[in-house]
Tab-separated table of C-alpha atoms in Angstrom:
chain	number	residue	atom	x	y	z
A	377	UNK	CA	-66.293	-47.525	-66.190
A	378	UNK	CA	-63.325	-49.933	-66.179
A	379	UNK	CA	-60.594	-49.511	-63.536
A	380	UNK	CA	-58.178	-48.138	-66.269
A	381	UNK	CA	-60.812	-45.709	-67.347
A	382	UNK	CA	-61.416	-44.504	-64.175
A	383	UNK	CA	-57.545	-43.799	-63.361
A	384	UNK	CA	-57.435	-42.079	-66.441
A	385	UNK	CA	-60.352	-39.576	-65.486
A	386	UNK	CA	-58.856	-38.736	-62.339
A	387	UNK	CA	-55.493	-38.171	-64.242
A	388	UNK	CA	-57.206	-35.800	-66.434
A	389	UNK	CA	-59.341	-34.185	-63.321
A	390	UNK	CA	-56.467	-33.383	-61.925
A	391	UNK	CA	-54.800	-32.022	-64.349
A	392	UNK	CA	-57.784	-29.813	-65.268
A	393	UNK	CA	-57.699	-28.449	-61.491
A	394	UNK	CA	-53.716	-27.975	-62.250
A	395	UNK	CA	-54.848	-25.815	-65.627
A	396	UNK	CA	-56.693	-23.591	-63.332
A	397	UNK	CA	-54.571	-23.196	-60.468
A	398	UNK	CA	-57.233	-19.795	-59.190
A	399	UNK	CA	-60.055	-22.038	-59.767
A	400	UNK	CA	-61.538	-23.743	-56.522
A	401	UNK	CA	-60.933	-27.839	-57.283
A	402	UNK	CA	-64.235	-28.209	-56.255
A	403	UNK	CA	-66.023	-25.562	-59.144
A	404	UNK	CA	-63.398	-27.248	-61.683
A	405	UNK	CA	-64.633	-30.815	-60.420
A	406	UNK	CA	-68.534	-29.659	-60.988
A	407	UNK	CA	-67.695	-28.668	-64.768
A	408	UNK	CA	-65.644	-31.479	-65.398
A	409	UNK	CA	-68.403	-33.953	-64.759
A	410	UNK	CA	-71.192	-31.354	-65.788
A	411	UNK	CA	-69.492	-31.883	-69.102
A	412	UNK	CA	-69.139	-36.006	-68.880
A	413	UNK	CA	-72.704	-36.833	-67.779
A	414	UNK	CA	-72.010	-40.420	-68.738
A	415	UNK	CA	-69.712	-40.699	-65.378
A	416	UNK	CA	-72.353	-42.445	-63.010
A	417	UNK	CA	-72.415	-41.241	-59.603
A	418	UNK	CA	-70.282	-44.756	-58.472
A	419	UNK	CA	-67.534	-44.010	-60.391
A	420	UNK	CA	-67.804	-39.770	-60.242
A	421	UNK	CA	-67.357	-40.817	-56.213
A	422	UNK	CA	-64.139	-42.820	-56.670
A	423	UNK	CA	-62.677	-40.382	-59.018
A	424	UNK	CA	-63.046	-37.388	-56.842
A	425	UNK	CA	-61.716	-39.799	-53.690
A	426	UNK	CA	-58.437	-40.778	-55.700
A	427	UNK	CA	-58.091	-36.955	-57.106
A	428	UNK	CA	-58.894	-35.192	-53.135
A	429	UNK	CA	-56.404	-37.908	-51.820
A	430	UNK	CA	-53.640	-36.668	-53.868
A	431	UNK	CA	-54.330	-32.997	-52.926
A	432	UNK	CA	-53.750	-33.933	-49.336
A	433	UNK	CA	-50.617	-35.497	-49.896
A	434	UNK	CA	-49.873	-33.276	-52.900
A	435	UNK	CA	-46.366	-32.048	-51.354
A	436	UNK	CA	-45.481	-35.096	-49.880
A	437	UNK	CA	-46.346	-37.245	-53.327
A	438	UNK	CA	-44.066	-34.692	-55.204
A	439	UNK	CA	-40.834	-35.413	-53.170
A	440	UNK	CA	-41.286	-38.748	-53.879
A	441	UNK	CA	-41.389	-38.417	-57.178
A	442	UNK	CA	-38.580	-36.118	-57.593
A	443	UNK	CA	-36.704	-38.900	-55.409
A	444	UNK	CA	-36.927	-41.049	-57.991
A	445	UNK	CA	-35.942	-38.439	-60.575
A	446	UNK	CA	-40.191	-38.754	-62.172
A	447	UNK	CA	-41.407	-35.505	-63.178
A	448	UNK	CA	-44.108	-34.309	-60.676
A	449	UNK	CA	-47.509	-34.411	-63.153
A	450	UNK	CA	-51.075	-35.850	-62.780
A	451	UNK	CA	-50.330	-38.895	-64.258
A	452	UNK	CA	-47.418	-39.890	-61.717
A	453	UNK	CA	-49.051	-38.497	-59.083
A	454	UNK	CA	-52.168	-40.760	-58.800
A	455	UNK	CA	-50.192	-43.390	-59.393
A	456	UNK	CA	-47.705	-42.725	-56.720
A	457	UNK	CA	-50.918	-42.531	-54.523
A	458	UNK	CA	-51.994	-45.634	-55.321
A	459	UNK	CA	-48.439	-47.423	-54.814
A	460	UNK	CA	-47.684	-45.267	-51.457
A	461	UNK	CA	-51.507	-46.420	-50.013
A	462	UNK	CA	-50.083	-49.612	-50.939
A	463	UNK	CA	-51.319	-51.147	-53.798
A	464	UNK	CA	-48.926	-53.866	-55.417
A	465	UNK	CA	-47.307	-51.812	-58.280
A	466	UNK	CA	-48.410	-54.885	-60.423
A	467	UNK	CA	-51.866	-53.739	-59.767
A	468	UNK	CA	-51.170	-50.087	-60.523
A	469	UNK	CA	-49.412	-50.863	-63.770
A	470	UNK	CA	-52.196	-52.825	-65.116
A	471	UNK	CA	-54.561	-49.500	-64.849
A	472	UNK	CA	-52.447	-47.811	-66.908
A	473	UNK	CA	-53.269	-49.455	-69.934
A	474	UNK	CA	-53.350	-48.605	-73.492
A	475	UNK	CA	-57.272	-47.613	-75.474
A	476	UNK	CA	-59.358	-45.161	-75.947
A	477	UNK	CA	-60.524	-44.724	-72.239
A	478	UNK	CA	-57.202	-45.052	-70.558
A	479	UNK	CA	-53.980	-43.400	-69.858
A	480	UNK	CA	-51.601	-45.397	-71.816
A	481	UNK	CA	-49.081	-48.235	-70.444
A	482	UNK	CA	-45.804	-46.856	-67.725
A	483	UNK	CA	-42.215	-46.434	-69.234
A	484	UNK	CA	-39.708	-48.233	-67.717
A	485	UNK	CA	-38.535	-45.401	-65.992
A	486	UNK	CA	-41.816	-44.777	-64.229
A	487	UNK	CA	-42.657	-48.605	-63.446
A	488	UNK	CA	-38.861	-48.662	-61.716
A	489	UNK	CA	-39.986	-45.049	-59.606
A	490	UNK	CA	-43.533	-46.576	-58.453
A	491	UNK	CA	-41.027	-49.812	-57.466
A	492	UNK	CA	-39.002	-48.021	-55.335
A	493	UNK	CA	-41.878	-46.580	-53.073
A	494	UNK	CA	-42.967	-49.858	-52.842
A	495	UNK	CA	-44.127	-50.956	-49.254
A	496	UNK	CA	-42.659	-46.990	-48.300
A	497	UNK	CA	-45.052	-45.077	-45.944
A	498	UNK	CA	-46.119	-41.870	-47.907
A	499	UNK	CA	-44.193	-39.814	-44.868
A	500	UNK	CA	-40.755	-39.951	-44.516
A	501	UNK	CA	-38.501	-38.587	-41.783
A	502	UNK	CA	-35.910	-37.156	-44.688
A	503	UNK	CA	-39.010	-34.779	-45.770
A	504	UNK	CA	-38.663	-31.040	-44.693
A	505	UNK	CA	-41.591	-29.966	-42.136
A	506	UNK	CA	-43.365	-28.365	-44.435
A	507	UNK	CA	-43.382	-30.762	-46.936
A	508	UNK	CA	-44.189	-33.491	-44.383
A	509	UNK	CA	-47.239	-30.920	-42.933
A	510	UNK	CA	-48.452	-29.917	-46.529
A	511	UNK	CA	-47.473	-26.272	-46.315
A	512	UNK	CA	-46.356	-23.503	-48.668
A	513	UNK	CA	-42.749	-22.706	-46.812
A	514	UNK	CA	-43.861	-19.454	-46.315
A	515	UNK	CA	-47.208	-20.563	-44.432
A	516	UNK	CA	-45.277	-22.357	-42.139
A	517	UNK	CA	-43.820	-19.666	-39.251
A	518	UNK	CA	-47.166	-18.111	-39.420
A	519	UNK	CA	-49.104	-21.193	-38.849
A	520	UNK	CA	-46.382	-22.055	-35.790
A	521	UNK	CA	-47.361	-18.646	-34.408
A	522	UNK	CA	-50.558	-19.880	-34.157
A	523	UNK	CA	-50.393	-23.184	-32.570
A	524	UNK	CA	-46.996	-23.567	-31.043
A	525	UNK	CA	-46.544	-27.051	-30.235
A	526	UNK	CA	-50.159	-28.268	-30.980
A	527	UNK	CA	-49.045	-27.291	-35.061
A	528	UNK	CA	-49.093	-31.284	-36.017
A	529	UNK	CA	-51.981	-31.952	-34.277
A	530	UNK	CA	-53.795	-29.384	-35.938
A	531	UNK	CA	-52.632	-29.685	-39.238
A	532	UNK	CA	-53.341	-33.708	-39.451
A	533	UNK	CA	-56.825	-32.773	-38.305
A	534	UNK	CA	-56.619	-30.099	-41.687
A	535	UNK	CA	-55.775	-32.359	-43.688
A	536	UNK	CA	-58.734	-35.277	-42.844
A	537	UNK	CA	-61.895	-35.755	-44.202
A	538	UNK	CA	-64.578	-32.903	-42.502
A	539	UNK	CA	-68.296	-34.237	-41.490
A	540	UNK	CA	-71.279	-33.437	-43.016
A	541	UNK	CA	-72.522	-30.910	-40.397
A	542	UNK	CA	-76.567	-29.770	-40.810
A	543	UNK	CA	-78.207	-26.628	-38.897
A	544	UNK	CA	-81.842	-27.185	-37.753
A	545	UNK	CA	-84.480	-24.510	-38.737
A	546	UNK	CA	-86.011	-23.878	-35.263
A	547	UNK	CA	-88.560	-22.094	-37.431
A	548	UNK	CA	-89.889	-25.451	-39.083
A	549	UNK	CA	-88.504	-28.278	-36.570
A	550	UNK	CA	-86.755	-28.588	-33.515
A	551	UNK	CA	-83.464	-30.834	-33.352
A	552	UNK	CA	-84.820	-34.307	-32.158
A	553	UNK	CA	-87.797	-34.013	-34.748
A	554	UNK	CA	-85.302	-33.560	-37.792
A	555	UNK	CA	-82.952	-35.960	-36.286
A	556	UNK	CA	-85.951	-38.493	-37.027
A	557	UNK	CA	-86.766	-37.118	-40.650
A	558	UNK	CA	-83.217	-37.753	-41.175
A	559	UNK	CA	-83.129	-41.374	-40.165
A	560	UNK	CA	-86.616	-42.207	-41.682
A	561	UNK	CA	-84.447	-41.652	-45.152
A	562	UNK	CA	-81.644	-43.608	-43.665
A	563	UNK	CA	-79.617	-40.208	-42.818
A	564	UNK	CA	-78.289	-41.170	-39.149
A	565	UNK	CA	-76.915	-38.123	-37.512
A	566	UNK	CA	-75.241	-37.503	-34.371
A	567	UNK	CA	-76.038	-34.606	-32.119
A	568	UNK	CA	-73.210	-31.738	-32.186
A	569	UNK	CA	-70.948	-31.589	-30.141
A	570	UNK	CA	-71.387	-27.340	-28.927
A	571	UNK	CA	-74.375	-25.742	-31.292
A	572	UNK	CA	-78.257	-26.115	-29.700
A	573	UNK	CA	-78.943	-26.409	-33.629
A	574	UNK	CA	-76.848	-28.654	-35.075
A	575	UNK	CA	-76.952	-32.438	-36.872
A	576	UNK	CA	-74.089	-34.347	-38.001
A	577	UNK	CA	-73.616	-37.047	-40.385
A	578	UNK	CA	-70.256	-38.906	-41.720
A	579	UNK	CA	-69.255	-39.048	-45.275
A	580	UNK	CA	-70.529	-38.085	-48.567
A	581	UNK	CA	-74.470	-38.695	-48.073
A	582	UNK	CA	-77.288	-37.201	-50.501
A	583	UNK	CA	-78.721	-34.813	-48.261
A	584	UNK	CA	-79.752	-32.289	-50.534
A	585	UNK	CA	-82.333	-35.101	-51.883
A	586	UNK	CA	-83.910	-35.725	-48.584
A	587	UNK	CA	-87.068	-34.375	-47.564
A	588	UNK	CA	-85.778	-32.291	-44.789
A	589	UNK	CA	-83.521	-30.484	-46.699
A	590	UNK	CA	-85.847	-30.024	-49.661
A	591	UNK	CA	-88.370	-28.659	-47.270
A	592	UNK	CA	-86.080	-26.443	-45.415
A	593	UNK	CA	-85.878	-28.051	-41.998
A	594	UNK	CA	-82.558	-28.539	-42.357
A	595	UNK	CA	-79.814	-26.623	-43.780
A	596	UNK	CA	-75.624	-27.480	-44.636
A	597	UNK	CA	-73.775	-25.555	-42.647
A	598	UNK	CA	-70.368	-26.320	-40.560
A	599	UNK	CA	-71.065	-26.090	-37.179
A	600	UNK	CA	-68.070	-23.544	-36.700
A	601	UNK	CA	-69.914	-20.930	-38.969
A	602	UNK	CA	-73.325	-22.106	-36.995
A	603	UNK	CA	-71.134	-20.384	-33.282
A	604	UNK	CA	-70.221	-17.470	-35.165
A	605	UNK	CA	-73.817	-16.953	-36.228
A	606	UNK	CA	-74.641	-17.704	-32.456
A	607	UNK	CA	-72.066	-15.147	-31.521
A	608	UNK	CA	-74.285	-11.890	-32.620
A	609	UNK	CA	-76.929	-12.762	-30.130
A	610	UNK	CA	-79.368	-11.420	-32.755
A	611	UNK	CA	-82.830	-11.309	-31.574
A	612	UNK	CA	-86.498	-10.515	-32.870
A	613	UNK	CA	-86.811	-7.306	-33.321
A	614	UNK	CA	-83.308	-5.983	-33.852
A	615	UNK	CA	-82.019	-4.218	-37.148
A	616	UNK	CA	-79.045	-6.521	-38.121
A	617	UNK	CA	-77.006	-6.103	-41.101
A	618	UNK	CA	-75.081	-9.615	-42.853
A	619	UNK	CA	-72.580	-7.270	-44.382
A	620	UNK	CA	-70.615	-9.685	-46.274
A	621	UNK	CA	-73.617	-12.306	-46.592
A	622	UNK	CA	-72.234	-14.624	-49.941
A	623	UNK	CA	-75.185	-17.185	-50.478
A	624	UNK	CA	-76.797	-16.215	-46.741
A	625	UNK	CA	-75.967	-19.046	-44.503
A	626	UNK	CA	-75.076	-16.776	-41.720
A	627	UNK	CA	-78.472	-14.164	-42.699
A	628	UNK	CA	-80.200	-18.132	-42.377
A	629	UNK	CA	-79.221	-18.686	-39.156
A	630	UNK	CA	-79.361	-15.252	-37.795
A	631	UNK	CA	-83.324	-15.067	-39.458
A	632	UNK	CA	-83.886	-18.133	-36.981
A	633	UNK	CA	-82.482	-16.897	-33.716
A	634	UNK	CA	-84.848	-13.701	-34.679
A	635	UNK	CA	-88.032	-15.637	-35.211
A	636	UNK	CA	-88.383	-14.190	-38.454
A	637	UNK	CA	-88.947	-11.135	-36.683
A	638	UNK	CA	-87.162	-7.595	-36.972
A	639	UNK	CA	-85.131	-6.717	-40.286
A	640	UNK	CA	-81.987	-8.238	-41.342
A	641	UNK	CA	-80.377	-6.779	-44.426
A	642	UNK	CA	-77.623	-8.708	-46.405
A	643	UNK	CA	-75.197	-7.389	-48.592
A	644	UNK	CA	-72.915	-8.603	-50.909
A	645	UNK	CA	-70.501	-7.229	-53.464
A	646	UNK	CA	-71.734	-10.560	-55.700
A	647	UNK	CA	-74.827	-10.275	-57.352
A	648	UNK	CA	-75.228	-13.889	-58.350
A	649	UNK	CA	-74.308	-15.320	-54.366
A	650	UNK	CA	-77.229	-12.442	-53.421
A	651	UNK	CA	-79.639	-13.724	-56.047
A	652	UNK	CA	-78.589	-17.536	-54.904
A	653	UNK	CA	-79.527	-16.998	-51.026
A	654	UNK	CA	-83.086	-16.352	-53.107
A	655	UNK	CA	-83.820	-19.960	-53.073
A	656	UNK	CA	-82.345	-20.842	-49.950
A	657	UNK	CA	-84.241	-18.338	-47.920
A	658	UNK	CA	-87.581	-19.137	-49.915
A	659	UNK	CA	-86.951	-22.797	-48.461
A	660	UNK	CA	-86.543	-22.245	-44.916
A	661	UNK	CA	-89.800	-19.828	-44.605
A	662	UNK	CA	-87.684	-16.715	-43.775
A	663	UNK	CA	-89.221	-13.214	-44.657
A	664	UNK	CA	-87.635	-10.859	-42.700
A	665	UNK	CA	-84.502	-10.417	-45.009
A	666	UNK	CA	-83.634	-7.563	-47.652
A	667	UNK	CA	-81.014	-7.934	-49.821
A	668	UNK	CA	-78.800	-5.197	-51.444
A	669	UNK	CA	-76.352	-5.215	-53.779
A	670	UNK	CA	-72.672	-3.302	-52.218
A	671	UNK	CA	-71.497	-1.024	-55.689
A	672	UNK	CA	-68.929	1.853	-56.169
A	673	UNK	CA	-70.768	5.176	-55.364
A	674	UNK	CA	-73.270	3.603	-53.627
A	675	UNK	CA	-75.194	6.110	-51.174
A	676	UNK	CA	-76.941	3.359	-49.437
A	677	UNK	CA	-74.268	2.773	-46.734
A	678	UNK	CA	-74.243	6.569	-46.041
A	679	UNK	CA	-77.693	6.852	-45.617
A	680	UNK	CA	-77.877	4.015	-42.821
A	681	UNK	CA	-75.011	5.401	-40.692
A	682	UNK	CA	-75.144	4.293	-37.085
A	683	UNK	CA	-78.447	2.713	-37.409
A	684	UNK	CA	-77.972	-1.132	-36.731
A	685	UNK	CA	-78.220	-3.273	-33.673
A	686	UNK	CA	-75.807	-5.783	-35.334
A	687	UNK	CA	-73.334	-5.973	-38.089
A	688	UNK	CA	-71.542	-9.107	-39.141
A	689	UNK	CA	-69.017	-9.334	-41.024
A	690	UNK	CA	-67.756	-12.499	-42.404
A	691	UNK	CA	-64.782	-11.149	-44.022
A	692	UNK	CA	-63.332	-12.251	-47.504
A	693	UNK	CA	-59.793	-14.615	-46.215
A	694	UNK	CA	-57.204	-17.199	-46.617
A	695	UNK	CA	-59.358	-19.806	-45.908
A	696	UNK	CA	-56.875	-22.027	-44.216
A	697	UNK	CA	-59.995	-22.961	-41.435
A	698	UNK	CA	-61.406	-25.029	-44.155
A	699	UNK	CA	-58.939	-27.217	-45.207
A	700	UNK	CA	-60.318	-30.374	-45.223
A	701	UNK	CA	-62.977	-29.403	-47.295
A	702	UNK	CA	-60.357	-27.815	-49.678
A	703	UNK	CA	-57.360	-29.408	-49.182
A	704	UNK	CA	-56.321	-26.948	-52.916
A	705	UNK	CA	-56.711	-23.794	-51.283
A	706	UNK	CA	-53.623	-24.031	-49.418
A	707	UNK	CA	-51.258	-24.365	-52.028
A	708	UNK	CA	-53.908	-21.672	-54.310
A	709	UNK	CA	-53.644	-18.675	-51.874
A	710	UNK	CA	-50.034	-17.174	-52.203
A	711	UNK	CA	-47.933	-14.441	-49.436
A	712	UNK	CA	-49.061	-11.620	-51.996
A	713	UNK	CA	-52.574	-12.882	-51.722
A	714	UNK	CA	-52.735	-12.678	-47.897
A	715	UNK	CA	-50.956	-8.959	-48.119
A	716	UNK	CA	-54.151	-7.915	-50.118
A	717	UNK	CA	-56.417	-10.113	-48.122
A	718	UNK	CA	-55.027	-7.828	-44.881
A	719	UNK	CA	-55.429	-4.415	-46.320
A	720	UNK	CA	-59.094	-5.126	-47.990
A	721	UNK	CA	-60.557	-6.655	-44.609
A	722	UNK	CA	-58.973	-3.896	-42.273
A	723	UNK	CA	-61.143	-1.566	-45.425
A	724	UNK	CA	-64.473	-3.606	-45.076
A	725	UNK	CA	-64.263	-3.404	-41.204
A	726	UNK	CA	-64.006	0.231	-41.257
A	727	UNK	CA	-66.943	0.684	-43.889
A	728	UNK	CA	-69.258	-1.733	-41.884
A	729	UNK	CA	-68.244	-0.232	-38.478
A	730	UNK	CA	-69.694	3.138	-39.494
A	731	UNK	CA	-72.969	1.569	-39.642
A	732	UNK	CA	-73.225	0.493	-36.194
A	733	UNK	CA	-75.613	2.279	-33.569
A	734	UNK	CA	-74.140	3.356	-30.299
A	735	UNK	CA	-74.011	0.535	-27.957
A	736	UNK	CA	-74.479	-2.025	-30.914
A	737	UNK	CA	-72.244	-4.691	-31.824
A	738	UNK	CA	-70.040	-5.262	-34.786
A	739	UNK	CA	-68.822	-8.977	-34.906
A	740	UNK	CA	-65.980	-9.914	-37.469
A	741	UNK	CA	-65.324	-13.214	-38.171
A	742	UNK	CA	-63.226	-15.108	-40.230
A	743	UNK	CA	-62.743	-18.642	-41.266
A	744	UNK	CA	-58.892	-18.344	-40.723
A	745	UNK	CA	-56.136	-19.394	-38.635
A	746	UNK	CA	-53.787	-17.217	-39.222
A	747	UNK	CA	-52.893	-14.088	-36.222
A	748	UNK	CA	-52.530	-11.349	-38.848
A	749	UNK	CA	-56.179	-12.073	-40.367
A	750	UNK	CA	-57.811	-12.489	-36.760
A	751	UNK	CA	-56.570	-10.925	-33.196
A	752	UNK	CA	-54.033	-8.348	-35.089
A	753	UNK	CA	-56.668	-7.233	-37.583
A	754	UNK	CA	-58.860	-7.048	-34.282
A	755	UNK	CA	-55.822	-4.868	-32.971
A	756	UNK	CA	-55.592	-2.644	-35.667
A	757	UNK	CA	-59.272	-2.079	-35.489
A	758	UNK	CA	-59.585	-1.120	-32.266
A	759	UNK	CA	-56.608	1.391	-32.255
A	760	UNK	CA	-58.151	2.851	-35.260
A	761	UNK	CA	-61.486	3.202	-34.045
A	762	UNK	CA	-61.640	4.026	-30.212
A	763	UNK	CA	-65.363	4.361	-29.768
A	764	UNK	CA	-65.212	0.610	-30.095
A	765	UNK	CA	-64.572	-1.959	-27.617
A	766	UNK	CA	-64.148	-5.828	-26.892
A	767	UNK	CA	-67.114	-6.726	-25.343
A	768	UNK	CA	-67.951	-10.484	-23.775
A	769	UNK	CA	-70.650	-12.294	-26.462
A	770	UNK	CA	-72.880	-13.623	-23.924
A	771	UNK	CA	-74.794	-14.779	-25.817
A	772	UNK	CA	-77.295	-17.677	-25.465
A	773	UNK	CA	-77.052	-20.114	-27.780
A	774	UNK	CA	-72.991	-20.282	-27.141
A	775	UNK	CA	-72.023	-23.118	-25.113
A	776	UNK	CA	-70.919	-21.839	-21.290
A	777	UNK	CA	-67.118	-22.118	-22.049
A	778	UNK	CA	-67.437	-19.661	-24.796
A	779	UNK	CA	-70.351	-17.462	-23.840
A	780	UNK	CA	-68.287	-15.153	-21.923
A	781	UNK	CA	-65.561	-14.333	-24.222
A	782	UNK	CA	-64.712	-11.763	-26.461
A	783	UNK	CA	-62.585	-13.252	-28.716
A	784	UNK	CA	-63.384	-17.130	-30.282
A	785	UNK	CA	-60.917	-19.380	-31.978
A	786	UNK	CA	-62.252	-22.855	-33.389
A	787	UNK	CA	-60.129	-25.708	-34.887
A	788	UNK	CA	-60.405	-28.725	-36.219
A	789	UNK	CA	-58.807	-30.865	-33.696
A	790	UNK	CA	-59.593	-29.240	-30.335
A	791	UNK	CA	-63.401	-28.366	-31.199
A	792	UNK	CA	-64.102	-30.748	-34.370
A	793	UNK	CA	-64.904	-27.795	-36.351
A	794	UNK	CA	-63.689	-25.752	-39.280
A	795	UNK	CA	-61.246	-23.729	-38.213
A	796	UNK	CA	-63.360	-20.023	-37.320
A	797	UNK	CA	-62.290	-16.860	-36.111
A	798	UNK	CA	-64.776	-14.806	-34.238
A	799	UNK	CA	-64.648	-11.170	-32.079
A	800	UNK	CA	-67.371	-8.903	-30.928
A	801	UNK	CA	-66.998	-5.273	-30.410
A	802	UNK	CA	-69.283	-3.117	-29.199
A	803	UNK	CA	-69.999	0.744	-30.665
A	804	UNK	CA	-69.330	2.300	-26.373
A	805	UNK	CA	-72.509	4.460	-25.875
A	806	UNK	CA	-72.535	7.791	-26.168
A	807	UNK	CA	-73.327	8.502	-22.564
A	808	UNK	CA	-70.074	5.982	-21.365
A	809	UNK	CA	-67.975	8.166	-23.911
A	810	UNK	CA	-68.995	11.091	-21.929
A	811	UNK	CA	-68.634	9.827	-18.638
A	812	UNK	CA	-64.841	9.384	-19.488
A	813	UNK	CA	-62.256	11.690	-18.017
A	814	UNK	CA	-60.645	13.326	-20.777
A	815	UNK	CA	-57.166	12.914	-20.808
């Protein structure tokens, strides 16, 4: 593809992913080039770069533009990211050029707006905070909440580029003999920094075609969500439940620390995530896994009352942990959205807590930042349900500094992780509830 042509893609990209503001950027990115199979893998990587860089700076591009009086669309928005990275606006306005495969020449008006942000930094001190941070205004108090005065460190970690983190499958390799596969196809990854079981590579690298993902050694998986699997201290012969399982990267991880031993069950309310952890669990060598389908009316839950030794739940959230993997989401999830978000977690806690044996562990996780998802649903939980209780994690594949807590919060710039929420409460015994004085 020319230069022109490819500006013009990412112009209409972007304004596909604009078109379908609900839609994840990167499902609307997989259909746009599904449907152009003549974009080579070259180009489809510089498209997507110029596109993802202008959803990181998507609030701070926009004041710019209105600055300058230019209406805030796709087609002044790559350009203005092009001009504030600081590309000669010469340059820029020879991309937009006129033909079939191109995005036709700038007015005068928009060639004088790209001239004025000439040699500009793409922050400016006149921006309000949340602009300048790349928050919704009313994300903004909630996210200071959580971080106080570390907010701008943490949010510039949000909004970089995440690594490519990989999870060994103790049940096929052990670390330093993957490590090797790896390299052997030119895949040189580092050791992580706090998981026994995890790889990590930078950049966009094909993974998926190597031989030690093909064959199940290793698996994708941040190494964030690798700690909270860690967290449930599942072992072989336990009855553990993945209550809110998705495509089963947590029920992967969790089959592992069992030694494909015992019975994990993982549910879903999605029958096509359930029927796509098929593959994935066919590829590691797991066989210790049910899966069942959650429905309306279903008896299943009922029947299973107080009967396993863990329950996860990974529970449906904002998603502001995983920014930098989909730098959209935070301008896609709205204050209504998180109200809804609050009442149907604090529902799925109670339904999954029910199903927890005396003296076995529920642990809910989330990959959020935000208080009200995390330690205040946690809270609410525990006031609701007072045969549960914090309990330490203690377990052994958690590094020492977070083996002995109750409570886990992971972020990008302190651990080098998606950002993860993750607490453990334990079902109190029956014999402990009758050893207590009544009141």
């Amino acid at each position: 593809m020319t230069p022109s042509a490819r500006l013009a893609a990412s112009i209409d990209l972007l304004a596909a992913m604009e078109a379908a503001p609900r839609k994840p950027a990167d499902a609307v990115a997989n259909s746009f080039f599904r449907e152009r199979r003549y974009i080579g893998g070259g180009d489809r990587r510089a498209i997507s770069g110029l596109v993802w860089d202008v959803m990181r700076g998507w609030r701070r591009l926009g004041w710019w533009l209105q600055k300058q009086n230019l209406p805030v669309s796709a087609r002044l928005l790559c350009g203005a990211r092009l001009v504030l990275d600081g590309m000669a606006v010469s340059a820029v306005a020879n991309l937009y050029a006129e033909g079939r495969y191109a995005t036709g020449v700038l007015e005068r008006h928009e060639w004088d707006g790209f001239i004025a942000m000439q040699d500009k930094p793409l922050d400016n001190p006149d921006m309000p905070r949340a602009v300048r941070l790349e928050l919704p205004d009313w994300l903004l108090p909630r996210l200071e909440e959580t971080f106080g005065p570390a907010l701008e460190t943490e949010v510039k970690a949000l909004s970089g580029e995440a690594p490519l983190d990989l999870r060994v499958n103790t049940l096929l390799a052990d670390r330093a003999e993957a490590r090797k596969a790896l390299a052997r196809e030119g895949l040189h990854a580092e050791l992580t920094p706090h998981s026994p079981w995890g790889l990590r590579l930078e950049g966009r690298l094909p993974v998926t075609a190597s031989a030690p993902f093909r064959d199940g050694r290793v698996e994708i998986q941040d190494e964030g969500s690798q700690l909270v699997a860690a967290m449930t201290a599942a072992g072989p012969e336990m009855r553990v439940l993945d209550y809110c399982a998705g495509a089963g990267g947590k029920t992967l991880a969790m089959a592992m620390m069992m030694n494909n031993r015992g019975h994990i069950v993982a549910c879903d309310v999605s029958e096509p995530r359930l029927d796509g952890a098929v593959r994935r669990l066919r590829r590691a060598g797991v066989h210790n896994v049910e899966r069942h389908l959650l429905g309306a009316g279903d008896k299943w839950a009922k029947r299973r009352a107080k009967s396993f030794d863990r329950v996860l739940v990974d529970a449906p959230c904002s998603g502001t942990g995983t920014w930098r993997r989909n730098p959209d989401a935070r301008f896609r999830t709205t204050e209504t959205d998180l109200a809804e978000l609050l009442v149907k977690q604090a529902a799925i806690m109670d339904r999954a807590a029910a199903l927890v044996r005396p003296g076995g562990r529920m642990i809910y996780a989330t990959c959020s930042l935000l208080k009200a998802e995390n330690a205040d649903q946690v809270s609410a939980f525990l006031a609701r349900h007072p045969d549960f209780r914090l309990v330490p994690s203690e377990a052994p594949d958690l590094p020492e500094a977070l083996r002995h807590e109750s409570m886990i919060s992971l972020t990008p710039a302190r651990d080098e992780t998606d950002g993860f929420f993750g607490a453990v409460m334990e079902r109190i015994p029956e014999q402990d509830t009758a050893a207590t004085p009544q009141a």
